Each structure stands twice: as structure tokens, then as C-alpha cells.
Coordinates of C-alpha atoms and ligand atoms in Angstrom, one line a residue:
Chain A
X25 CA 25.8 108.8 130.5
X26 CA 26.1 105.7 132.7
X27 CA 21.8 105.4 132.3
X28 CA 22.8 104.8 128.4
X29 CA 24.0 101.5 128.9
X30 CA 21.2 100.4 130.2
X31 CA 18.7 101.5 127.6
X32 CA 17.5 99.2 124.7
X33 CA 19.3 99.7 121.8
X34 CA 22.5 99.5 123.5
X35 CA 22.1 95.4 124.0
X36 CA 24.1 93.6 122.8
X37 CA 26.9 96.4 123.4
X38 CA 27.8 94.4 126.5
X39 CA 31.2 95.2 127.0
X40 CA 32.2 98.8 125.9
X41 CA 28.9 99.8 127.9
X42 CA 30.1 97.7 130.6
X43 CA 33.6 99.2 130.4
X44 CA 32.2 102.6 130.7
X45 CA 29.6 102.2 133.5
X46 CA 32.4 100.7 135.3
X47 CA 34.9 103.3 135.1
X48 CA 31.8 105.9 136.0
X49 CA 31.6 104.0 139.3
X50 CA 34.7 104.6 139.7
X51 CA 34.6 107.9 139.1
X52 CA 31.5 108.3 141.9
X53 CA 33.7 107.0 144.2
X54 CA 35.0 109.4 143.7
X55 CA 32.3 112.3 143.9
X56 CA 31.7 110.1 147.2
X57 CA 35.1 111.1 148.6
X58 CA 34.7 114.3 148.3
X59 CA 32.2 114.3 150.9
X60 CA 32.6 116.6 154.2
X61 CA 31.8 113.9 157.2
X62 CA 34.1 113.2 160.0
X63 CA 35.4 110.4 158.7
X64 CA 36.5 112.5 155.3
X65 CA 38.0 115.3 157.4
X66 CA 40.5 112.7 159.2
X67 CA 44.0 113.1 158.2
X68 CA 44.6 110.4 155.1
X69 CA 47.6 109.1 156.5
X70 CA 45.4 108.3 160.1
X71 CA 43.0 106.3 157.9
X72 CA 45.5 104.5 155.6
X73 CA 47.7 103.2 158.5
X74 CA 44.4 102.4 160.7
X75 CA 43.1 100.4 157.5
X76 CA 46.2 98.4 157.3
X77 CA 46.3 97.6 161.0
X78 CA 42.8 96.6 160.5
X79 CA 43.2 94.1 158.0
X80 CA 46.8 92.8 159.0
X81 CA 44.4 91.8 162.5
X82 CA 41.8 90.1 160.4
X83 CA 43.7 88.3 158.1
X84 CA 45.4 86.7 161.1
X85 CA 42.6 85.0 162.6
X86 CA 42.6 81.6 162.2
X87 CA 40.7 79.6 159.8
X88 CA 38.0 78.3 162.0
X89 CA 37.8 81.4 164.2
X90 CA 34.4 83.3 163.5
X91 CA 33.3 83.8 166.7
X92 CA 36.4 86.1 167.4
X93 CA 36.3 87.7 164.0
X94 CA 32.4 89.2 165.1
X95 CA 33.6 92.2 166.9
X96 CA 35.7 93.4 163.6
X97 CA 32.4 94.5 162.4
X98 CA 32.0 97.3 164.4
X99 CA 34.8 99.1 162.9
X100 CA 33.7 99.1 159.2
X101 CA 29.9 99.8 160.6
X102 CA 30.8 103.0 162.7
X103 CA 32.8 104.4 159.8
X104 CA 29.6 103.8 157.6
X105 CA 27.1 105.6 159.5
X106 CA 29.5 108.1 160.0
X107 CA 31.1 108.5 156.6
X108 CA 27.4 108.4 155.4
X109 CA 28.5 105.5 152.6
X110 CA 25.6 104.1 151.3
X111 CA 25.1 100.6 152.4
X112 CA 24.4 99.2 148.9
X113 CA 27.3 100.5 147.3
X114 CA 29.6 98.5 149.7
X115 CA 27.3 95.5 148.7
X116 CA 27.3 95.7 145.4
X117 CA 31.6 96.3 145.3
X118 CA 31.7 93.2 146.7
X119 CA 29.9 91.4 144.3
X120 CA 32.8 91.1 141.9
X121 CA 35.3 89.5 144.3
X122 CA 32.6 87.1 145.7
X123 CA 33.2 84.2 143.2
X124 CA 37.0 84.3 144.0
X125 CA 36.2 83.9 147.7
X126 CA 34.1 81.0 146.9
X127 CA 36.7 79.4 144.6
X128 CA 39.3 79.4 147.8
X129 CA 37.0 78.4 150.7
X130 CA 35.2 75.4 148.3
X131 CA 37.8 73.1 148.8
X132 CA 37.6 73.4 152.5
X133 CA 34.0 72.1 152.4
X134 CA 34.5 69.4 150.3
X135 CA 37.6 68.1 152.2
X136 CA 37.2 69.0 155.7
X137 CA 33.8 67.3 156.6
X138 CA 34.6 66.5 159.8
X139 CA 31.8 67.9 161.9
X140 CA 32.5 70.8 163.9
X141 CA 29.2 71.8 166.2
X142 CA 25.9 71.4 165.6
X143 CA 23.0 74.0 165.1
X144 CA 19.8 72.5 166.6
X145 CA 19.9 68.9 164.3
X146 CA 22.4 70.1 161.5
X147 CA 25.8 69.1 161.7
X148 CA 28.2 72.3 160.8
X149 CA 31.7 70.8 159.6
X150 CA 34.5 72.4 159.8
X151 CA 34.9 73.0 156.0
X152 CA 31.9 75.1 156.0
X153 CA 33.1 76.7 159.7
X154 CA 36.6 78.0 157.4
X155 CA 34.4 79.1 154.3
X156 CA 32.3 81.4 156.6
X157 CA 35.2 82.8 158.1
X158 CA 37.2 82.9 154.6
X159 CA 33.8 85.2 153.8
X160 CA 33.7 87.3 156.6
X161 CA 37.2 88.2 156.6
X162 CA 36.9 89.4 153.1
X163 CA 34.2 91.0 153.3
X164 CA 35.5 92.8 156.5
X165 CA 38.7 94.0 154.6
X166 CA 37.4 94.6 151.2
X167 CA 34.4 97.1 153.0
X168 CA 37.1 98.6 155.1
X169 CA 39.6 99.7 151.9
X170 CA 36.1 100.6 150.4
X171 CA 35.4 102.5 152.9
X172 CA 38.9 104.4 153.1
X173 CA 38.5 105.0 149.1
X174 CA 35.1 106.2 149.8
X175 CA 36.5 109.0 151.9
X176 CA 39.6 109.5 150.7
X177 CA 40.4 111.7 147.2
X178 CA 42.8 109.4 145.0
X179 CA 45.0 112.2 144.8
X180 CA 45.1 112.3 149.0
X181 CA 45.7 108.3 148.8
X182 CA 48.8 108.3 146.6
X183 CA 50.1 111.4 148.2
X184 CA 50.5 109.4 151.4
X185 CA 51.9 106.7 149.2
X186 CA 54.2 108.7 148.7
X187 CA 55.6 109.9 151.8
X188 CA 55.5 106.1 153.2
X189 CA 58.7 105.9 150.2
X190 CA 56.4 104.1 147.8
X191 CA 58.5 104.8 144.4
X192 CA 57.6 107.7 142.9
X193 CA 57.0 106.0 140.1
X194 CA 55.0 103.3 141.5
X195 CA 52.5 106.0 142.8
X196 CA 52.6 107.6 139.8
X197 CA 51.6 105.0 137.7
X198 CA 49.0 104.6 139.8
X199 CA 47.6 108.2 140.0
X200 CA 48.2 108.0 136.1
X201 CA 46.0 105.1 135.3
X202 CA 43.4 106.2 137.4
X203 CA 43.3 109.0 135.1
X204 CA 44.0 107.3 131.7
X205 CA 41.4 105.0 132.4
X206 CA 38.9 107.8 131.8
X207 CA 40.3 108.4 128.6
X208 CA 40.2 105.1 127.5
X209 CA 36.6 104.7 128.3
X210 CA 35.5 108.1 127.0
X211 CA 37.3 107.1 123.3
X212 CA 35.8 103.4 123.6
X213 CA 32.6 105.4 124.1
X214 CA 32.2 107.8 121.7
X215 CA 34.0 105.5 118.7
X216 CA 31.2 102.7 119.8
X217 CA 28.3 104.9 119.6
X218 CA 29.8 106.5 116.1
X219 CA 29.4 102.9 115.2
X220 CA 26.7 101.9 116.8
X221 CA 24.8 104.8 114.7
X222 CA 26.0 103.4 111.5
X223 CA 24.9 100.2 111.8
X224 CA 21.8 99.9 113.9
X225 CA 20.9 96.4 113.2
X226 CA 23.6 94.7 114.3
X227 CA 24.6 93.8 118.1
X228 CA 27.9 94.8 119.3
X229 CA 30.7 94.9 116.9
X230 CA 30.9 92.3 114.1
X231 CA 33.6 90.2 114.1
X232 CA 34.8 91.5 110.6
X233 CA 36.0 94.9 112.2
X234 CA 37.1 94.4 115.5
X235 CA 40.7 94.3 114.2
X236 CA 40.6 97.8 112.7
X237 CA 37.7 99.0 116.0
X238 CA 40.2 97.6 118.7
X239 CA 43.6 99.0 116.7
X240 CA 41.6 102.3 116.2
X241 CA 41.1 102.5 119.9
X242 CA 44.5 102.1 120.8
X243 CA 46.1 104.8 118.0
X244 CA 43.5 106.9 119.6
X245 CA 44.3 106.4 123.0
X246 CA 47.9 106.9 122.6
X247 CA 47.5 109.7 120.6
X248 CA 45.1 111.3 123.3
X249 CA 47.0 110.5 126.1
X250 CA 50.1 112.3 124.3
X251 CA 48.1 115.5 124.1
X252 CA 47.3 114.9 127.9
X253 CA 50.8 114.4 128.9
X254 CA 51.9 117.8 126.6
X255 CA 49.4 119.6 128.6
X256 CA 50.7 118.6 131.3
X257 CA 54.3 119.6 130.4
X258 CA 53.0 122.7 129.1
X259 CA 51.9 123.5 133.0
X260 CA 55.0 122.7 134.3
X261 CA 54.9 118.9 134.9
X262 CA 58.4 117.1 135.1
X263 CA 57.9 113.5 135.7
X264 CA 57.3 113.8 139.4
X265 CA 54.2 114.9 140.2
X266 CA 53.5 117.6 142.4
X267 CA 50.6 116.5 144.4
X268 CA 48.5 118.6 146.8
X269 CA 50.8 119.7 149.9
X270 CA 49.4 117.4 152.8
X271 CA 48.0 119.0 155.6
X272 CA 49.4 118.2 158.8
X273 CA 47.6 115.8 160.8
X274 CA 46.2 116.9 163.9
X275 CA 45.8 115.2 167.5
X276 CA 42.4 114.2 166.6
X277 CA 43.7 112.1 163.3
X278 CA 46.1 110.3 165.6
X279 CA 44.2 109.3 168.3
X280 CA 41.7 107.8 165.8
X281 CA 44.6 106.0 164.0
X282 CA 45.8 104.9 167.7
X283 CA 42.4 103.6 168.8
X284 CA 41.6 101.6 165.6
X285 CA 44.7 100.2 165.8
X286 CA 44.9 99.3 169.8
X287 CA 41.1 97.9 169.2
X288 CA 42.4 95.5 166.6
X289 CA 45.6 93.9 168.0
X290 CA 43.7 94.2 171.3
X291 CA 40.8 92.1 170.2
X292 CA 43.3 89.9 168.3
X293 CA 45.1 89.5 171.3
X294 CA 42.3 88.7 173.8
X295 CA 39.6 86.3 173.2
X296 CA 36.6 88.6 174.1
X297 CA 33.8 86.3 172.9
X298 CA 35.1 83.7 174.8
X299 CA 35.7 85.9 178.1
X300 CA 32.1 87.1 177.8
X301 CA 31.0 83.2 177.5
X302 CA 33.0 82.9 180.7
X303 CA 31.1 85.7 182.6
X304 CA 27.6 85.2 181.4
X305 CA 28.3 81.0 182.0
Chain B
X290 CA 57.7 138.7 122.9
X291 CA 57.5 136.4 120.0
X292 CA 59.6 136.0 117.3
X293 CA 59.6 133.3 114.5
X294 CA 62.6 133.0 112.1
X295 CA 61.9 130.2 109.0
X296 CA 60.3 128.1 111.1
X297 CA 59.7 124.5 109.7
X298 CA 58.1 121.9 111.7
X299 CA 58.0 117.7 110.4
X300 CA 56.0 115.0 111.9
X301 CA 57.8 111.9 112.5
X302 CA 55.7 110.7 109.6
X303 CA 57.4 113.1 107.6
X304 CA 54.5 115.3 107.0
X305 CA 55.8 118.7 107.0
X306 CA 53.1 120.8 108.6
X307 CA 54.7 124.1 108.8
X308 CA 57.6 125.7 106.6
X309 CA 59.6 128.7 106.3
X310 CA 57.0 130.9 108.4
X311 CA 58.5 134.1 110.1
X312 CA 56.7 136.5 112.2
X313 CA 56.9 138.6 115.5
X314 CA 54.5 139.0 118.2
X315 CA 55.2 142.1 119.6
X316 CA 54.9 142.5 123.4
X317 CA 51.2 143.4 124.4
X318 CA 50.0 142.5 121.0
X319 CA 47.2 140.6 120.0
X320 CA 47.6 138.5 116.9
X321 CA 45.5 136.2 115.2
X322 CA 46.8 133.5 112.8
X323 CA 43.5 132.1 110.3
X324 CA 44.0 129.4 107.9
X325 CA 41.7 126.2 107.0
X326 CA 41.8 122.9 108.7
X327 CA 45.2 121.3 108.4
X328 CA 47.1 124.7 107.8
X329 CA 49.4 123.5 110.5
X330 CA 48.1 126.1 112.9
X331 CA 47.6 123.9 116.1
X332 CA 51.2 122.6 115.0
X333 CA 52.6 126.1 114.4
X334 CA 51.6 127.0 118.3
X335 CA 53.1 123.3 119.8
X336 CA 56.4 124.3 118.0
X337 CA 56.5 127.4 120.3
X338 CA 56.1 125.8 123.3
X339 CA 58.3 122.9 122.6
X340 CA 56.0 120.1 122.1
X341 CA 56.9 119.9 118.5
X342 CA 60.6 120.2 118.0
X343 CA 61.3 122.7 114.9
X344 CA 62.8 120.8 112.1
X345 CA 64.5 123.9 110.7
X346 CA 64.6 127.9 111.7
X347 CA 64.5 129.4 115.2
X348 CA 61.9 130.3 117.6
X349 CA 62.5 133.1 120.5
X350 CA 59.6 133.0 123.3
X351 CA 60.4 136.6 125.8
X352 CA 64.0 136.7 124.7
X353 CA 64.7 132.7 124.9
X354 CA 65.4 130.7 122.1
X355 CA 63.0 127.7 122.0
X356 CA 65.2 125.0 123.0
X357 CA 65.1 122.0 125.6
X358 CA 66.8 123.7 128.4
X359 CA 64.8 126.8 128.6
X360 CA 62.1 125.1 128.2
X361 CA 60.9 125.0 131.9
X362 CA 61.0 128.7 131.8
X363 CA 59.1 129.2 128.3
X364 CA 56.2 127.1 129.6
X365 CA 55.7 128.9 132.5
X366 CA 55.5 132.6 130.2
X367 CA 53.8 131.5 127.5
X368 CA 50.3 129.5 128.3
X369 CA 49.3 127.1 125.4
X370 CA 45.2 126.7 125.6
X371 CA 45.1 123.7 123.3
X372 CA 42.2 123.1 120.6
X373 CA 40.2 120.3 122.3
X374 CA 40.0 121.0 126.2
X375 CA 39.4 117.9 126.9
X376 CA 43.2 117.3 126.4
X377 CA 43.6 120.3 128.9
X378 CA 41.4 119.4 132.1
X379 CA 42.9 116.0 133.3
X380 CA 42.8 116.9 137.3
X381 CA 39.7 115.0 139.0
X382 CA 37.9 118.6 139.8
X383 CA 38.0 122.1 138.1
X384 CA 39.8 123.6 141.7
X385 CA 42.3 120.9 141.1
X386 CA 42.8 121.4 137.5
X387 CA 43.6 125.2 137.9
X388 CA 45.6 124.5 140.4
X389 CA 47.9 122.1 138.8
X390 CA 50.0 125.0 137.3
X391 CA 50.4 127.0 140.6
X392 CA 51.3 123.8 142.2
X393 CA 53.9 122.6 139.9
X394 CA 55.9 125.3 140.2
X395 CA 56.5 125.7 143.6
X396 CA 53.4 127.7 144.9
X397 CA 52.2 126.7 148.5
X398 CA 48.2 125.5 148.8
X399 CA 47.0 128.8 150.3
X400 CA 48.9 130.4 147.6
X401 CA 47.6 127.9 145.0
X402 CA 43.7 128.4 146.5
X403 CA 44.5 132.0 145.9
X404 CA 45.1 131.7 142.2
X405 CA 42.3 129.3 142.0
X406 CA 39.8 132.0 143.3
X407 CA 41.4 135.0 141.4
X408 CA 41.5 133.4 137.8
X409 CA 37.5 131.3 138.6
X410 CA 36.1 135.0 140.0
X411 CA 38.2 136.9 136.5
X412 CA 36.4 134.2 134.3
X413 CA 32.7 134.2 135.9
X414 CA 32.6 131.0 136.7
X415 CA 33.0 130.2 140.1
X416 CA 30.2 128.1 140.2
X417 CA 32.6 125.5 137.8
X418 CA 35.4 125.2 140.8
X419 CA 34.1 121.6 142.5
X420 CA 32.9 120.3 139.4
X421 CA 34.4 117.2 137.7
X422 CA 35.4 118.0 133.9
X423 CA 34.1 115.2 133.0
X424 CA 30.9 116.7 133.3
X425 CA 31.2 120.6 132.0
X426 CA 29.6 121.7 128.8
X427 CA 31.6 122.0 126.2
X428 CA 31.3 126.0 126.8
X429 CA 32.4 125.4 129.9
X430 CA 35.3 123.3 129.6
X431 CA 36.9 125.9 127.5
X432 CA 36.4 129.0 129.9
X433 CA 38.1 126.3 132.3
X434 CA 40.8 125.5 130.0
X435 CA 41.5 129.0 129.4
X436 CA 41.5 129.3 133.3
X437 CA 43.4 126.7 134.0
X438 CA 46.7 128.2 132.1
X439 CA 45.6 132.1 133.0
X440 CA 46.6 130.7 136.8
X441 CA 50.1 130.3 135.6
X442 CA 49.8 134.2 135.1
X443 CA 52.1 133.4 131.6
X444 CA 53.1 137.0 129.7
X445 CA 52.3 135.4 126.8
X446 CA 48.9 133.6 125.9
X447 CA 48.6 131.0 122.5
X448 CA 45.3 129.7 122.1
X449 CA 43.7 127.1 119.4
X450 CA 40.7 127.7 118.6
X451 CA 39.3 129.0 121.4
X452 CA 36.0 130.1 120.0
X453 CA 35.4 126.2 119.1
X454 CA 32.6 124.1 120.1
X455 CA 30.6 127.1 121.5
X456 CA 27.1 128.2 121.0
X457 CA 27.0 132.0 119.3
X458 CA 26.3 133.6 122.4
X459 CA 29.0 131.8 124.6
X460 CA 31.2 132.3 121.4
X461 CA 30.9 136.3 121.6
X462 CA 31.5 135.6 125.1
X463 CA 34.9 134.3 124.5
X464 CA 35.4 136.7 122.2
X465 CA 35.0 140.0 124.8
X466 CA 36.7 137.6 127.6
X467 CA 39.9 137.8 125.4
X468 CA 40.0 141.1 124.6
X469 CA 39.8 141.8 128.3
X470 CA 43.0 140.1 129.2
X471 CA 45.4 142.1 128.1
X472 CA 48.4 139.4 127.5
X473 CA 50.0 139.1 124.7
X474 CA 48.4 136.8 122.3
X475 CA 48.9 134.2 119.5
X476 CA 45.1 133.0 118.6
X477 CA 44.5 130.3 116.0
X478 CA 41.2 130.1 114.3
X479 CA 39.4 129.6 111.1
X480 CA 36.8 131.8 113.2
X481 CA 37.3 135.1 111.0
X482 CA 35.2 137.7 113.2
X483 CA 37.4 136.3 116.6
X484 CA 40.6 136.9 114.2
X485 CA 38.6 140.8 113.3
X486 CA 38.4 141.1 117.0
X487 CA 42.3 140.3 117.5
X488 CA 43.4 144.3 117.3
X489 CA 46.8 144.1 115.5
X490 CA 47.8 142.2 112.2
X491 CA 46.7 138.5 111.4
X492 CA 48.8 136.0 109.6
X493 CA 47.6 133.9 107.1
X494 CA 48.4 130.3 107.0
X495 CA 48.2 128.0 103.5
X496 CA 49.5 124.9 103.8
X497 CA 52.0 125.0 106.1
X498 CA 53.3 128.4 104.6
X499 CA 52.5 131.8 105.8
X500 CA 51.7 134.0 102.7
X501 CA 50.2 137.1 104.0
X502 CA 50.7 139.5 106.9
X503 CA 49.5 143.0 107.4
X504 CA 46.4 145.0 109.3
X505 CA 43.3 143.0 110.3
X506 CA 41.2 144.7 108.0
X507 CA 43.3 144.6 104.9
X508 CA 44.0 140.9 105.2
X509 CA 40.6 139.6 106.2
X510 CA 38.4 141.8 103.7
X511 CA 40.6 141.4 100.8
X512 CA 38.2 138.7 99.2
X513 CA 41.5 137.2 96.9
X514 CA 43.5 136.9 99.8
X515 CA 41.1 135.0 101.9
X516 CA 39.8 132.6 98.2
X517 CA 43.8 131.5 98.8
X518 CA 43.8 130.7 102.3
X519 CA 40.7 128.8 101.9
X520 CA 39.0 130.8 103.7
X521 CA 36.0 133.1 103.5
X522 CA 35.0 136.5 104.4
X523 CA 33.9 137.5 107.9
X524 CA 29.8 137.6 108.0
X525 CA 30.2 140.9 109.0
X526 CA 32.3 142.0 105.4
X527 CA 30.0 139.9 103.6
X528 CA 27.2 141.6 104.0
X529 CA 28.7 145.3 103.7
X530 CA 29.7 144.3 100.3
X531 CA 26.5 142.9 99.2
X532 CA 24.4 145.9 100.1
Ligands
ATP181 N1 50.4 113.6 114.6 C1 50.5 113.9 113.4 N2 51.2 113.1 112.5 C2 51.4 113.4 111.2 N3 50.8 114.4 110.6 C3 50.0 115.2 111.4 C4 49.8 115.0 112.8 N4 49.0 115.9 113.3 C5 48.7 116.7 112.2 N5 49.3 116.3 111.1 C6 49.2 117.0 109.8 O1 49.8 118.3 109.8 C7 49.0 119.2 109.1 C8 48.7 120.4 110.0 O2 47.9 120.0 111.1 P1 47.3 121.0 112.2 O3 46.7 120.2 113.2 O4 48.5 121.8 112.6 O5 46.3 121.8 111.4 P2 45.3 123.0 111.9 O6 45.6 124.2 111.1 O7 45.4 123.1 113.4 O8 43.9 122.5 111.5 P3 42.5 122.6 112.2 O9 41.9 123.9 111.8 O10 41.7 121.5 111.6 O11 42.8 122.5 113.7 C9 47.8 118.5 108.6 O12 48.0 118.2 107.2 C10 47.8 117.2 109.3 O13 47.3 116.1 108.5
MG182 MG1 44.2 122.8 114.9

């Protein structure tokens, strides 16, 4: 369905198609994290905590520190191979929060042009040192939760939420819009392409009727979303949901958690890079 | 056990979509209620789970009157399988969907996994349990649906339409799936040969009101009858009389 938006007659249908192919990305996420590697096996709760150790360690460096921040890679690029996550959907995730990385590190360059060290004849100034390490430190942490929703089911995730005594509510909502989201698309989707079909020549919707399209949508949506719920109620759903009983997590899980952990206050801790300089000097 | 005392059911709009219908489902009976599009049938079955609140009359579901603090233990006797199942499957896989039920009341994961298996291997269609619904045939969502409130192993079963959106062969399959469970059951449909199949008496819906009730064969043959509930003669009755 996803292939649809790409086809010819559906330019100029920009956004709903975009809308849709989006949320069907999400959705292989999830088909993704229902894989059966190592990495999808470990215990949720190992990988969430590990994750957050992970990027509370990056996001400390400091801002001109990229030599030290080049060991942090080997985390997210063992839980690749492992997890089997293809390389180019990590890429192309990142994509999206690219420009906002840009728009905080740009300043740097233009104000700090002091020169830091040079590369053969080019001078390398610090503004451009704190950009790269603004970029690598996103890029680490944004693979790194990819990664972890890449192997994780979304209803495993908020489960854990909820045992760290994240409101119920909170993780709810969460789990909840996940879901809803998919509705929303699907309607968006199928009222488009009834429109679409009725007027062939035109690109998009016209102006004229997005009022009535847009307020369609949402009377729709609601009105689906109540059925949903009442289904839900109808199967015994009170307002707290019931997720999955978690499955205990075993020595392996925690010695996993340990290690990623230990690795990245350790490395945080102690200037490796500079040690090695030391030794090979 | 069902029984139905002048029940009248409003939409906040006001529309009144049922009134004054009475009628009993009798334990291990099979009834089937037929009436056109917007007789108020999918609103008639809401009512007696407590989706729709009745705006007059009385509603008893296996010896409980249909009212907000039984409601818990109505839901989990009497499975609604609503009209469109893609207001039923909401779970992110098939195994998850099923399991929902089980899970919500109480039932541990091995437990759960157990009902999963039972209801997917009763239904054929184990091949559905990984799958996201997102991506069943229409076909298929239903015999999911259905599955997914058979796990609650409910007394009672009220299903919309379930012979909708299905291809004549899958249709006849739902047909013989239903009269192998042997539940009791409440079966909307303008479908008139899935309301033949429905052993004991079908009501007849008009407008809200119920006007006729008797044996199967009585109601849906008697050409009059069906002219009044907008409705027309089962294929098969058709052609017997025109031979
Ligand atoms: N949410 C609503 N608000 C107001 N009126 C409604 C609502 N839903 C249904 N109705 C009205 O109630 C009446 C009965 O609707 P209902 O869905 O019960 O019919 P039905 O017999 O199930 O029809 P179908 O065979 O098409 O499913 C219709 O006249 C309809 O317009
Ligand atoms: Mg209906």
C-alpha cells in the first residue's frame, strides 16, 4: 500500500500519501521487532536501562570532545550486526532530525572560529570541532533508541514503562496513539483515494473542500476510535491496560545491561584515546 | 440467556434507533434478527452489551439486568463480534489480538498462549496468528474477529453481520463455522440464507420496531412479511417458487 504513494497519479497527493507511508514505517518497525536475534531475545528492561546509560554518557561529553566520543560507536555497531537492522533504515531515520542538528551546531561555526588544529594545510576551528561532535552525538543516540525500538515490540517498551512507575496514564497514552495513529492514516487514506477517484484531474485537495475533507476526517476518526475503544470494553478493558505479563529477566539480560553500562561510564571516565596516544607515542 | 423487555434505544442525536422490541434468546439457541440497512440492528446488539445505554425497557444478559455495574460480568458471557472488524482487531498481531480478552481478565501468558492456540486451531487458521491485521483479507479479519471474542469462551455469542464482506465460498464458510459452535446466538444480517441457517425463530426488524417473530421458515418465506421488512426472499425460496 505504501508502493501507492509513490506511483504517478498520486502526485500532487503529497501529504496524505506522505502521512500514510510514514506511519507504514512505523508500523515495519515494527514487523522489524518482532525479529528473533539475540539482541530481540534480551530482556526489554536490560535494553531500555542500557540505552539510557548509553546516551546519559554521550550526551555528557564535552562540546569539543570527538576524539573520546569514537569508541561509543562500537556499541550501536555490535547491536546492528547482531540485531540484523538494516544499515539504511538507521540512515534514512536519521534524515528527519538532521536539519535540527544543523540548526543548533551552526551558530558554533559562525562564532567560534578560533582555530582549533590543523588537518594537513586546513585550519579546523573549534566551531566546526563542536558541530561534528554536536552530529556524532546525535547520531550515536538517535541509532541507539532506533535500535532498541527496532528490537523491542511497543507493547514490551511501555510495559517496562510501566514498571519504572511511569503513570499509567502516561504509558497509556502512549501505547494508545501508537495505535490510533493507524486509524487515522487508514481513514485519511481511504477518504483521499474516494476523492482522488472523483476528481482525477486535480492535484491534491482543492482548497474549496478542505474544510469539509479535514472536518470529515476528524468526525470519522472519532467516531472510529469510539468503536475501537467499545471493543475494547466489550473484551474486558477498564482503563488500565493489561499488557503482556513480562518475562523475568534472566542472568544473561543483566550482565548485558551491566556491561553496556560499565563500558559507557568507564570510557566516560577514562580518556582511552588519549592513553593509547600515550602508549603508541 | 437473553431476554429483551420494550427495549428502546436513542442516540444522543435523538434518533431513536430501536423501540419497544421484546424477545428471548433462549439458552442454546440460535437466533437470527434480519432487517434492512438502518433497522437499528447493529444498535439493538450494542444496547445488550452496554455500549448503548437503553433509553427505556429492560435488558437481562444470563440472569443480569443490563446495567453499569454488572457490566464487567455481562461482557465477559456475552461476546459482541461487531460489523466492521476492523473496529475489532486493534492489537499489533493476530496472537496479540486474541489474546487481549484472556489477558484482561486475569489469565496468566501460558494460559493466554493456550487460548490463543485452541480458538486459531477451532477456526482453521493458524497460519493468521503472527500476522498484523493490518494486512488480513477481509475474510480473514472476520474469522479473526470472531476468534478473538470466542477466546473469551462467552455463553453467549452476538454477531453483526458476520457473513459481510466475504466472497460466496468464504461466506458459506462462516455460515457452517457458526453452526458448529454451539453458543448461544444473537446474529444480525440482512444475509437471509445465514438467518435460514440460524435453526430456531428470527426476528424481524422495521425501523427500529420488531414486527414479526416465529419459525425460520414461516417468517423468511412469507413473501408479505419479508416486502415489509424491506427485505427479500432467500435465493433459495425464490427459486422454489418460480418453478
Ligand atoms: N452514531 C449515531 N448517531 C445517530 N444516529 C445513528 C448513529 N448510528 C446509527 N444511527 C441511526 O440509527 C439507525 C439504526 O442504525 P443501525 O446501525 O443500528 O442499523 P443496522 O440495522 O445495523 O443497519 P446496517 O444493516 O446498515 O448495518 C439508523 O437510522 C442510523 O441512521
Ligand atoms: Mg449494522
Amino acid at each position: 500500500m505504501r508502493d501507492c504513494g509513490r506511483t504517478r497519479w498520486w502526485k500532487g497527493a503529497v501529504t496524505i500519501a506522505d502521512i500514510k507511508s510514514s506511519i507504514g514505517e512505523l508500523y515495519a518497525i515494527e514487523q522489524l521487532a518482532r525479529g528473533a536475534s539475540a539482541v530481540h531475545r534480551l530482556h526489554p528492561m536490560a535494553k531500555l536501562i542500557a540505552t539510557a546509560f548509553y546516551i546519559i554518557a554521550v550526551a555528557s561529553y564535552g562540546r569539543y570532545d570527538a576524539g573520546g566520543l569514537m569508541v561509543y560507536a562500537f556499541y550501536p555497531a555490535v547491536m546492528m550486526a547482531v540485531s540484523e537492522t538494516p544499515c539504511r533504515f538507521l540512515l534514512r531515520r536519521f534524515l528527519p532530525a538532521l536539519p535540527f542538528v544543523l540548526l543548533a551546531g551552526i551558530s558554533n561555526v559562525l562564532f567560534d572560529t578560533q582555530t582549533a588544529f590543523f588537518i594537513g594545510p586546513v585550519g579546523v576551528s573549534f566551531g566546526v570541532l563542536s558541530l561534528a561532535v554536536i552530529l556524532i552525538k546525535a547520531w550515536l543516540s538517535v541509532t541507539v533508541v532506533l535500535i532498541l525500538a527496532a528490537t523491542t515490540p511497543m507493547q514490551d517498551l511501555a510495559c517496562q514503562l510501566a514498571r519504572l512507575r511511569i503513570p499509567a496514564v502516561l504509558v497509556m497514552l502512549v501505547a494508545m496513539t501508537y495505535r490510533y495513529m493507524g486509524i487515522l492514516s487508514d481513514e485519511a487514506h481511504a477518504m483521499f483515494t474516494a476523492y482522488t477517484l472523483r476528481a482525477p484531474k486535480q492535484k491534491g485537495i482543492a482548497m474549496a473542500h478542505m474544510g469539509s475533507f479535514t472536518g470529515q476526517l476528524l468526525l470519522r476518526s472519532i467516531g472510529r476510535a469510539e468503536r475501537v475503544y467499545a471493543a475494547m470494553k466489550c473484551r474486558g478493558f477498564h482503563g488500565a491496560q493489561r499488557l503482556a505479563p513480562a518475562r523475568r529477566a534472566a542472568a544473561a539480560d543483566w550482565v548485558f545491561c551491566v556491561c553496556v553500562c560499565l563500558f559507557s561510564v568507564l570510557f566516560r571516565v577514562v580518556n582511552f584515546s588519549y592513553l593509547l596516544g600515550r602508549i603508541l607515542v | 440467556m437473553i431476554e429483551v423487555r420494550n427495549l428502546s434505544v436513542a442516540y444522543p442525536d435523538g434518533t431513536k434507533a430501536v423501540s419497544g422490541v421484546s424477545f428471548t434468546v433462549g439458552d442454546g439457541e440460535s437466533v437470527a434478527v434480519v432487517g434492512a440497512n438502518g433497522a437499528g440492528k447493529s444498535t439493538l446488539l450494542c444496547a445488550l452489551v452496554g455500549i448503548l445505554p437503553a433509553s427505556g425497557g429492560t435488558i437481562c444478559a444470563n440472569g443480569m439486568a443490563v446495567q453499569k455495574k454488572h457490566l464487567p460480568q455481562i461482557r465477559a458471557a456475552v461476546g459482541l463480534v461487531f460489523q466492521n472488524p476492523d473496529d475489532q482487531l486493534f492489537m499489533p498481531s493476530i496472537y496479540d489480538d486474541i489474546a487481549f480478552g484472556p489477558r484482561n481478565y486475569g489469565l496468566s501468558e501460558a494460559e493466554a498462549e493456550k487460548r490463543v492456540s485452541e480458538v486459531l486451531a477451532a477456526l482453521d487458521a493458524g497460519h493468521l496468528k503472527d500476522k498484523a491485521p493490518h494486512k488480513l483479507s477481509g475474510g480473514e479479519k472476520r474469522i479473526a474477529a470472531l476468534g478473538s471474542v470466542l477466546a473469551m469462551r462467552p455463553s453467549v455469542m452476538l454477531l453483526d453481520e458476520p457473513s459481510s464482506f466475504l466472497d460466496p465460498r468464504a461466506r458459506r464458510g462462516i455460515i457452517a463455522l457458526l453452526a458448529g459452535i454451539g453458543l448461544t446466538k444473537l446474529v444480525a444480517t440482512h444475509d437471509l440464507d445465514l438467518a435460514l441457517a440460524q435453526n430456531k425463530h428470527p426476528v424481524a426488524q422495521r425501523k427500529g420496531g420488531l414486527f414479526a417473530d416465529g419459525r425460520a421458515s414461516d417468517i423468511l418465506q412469507n413473501v408479505h412479511l419479508m416486502a415489509q421488512a424491506g427485505l427479500e426472499l432467500p435465493l433459495c425460496c425464490q427459486a422454489s417458487k418460480r418453478a
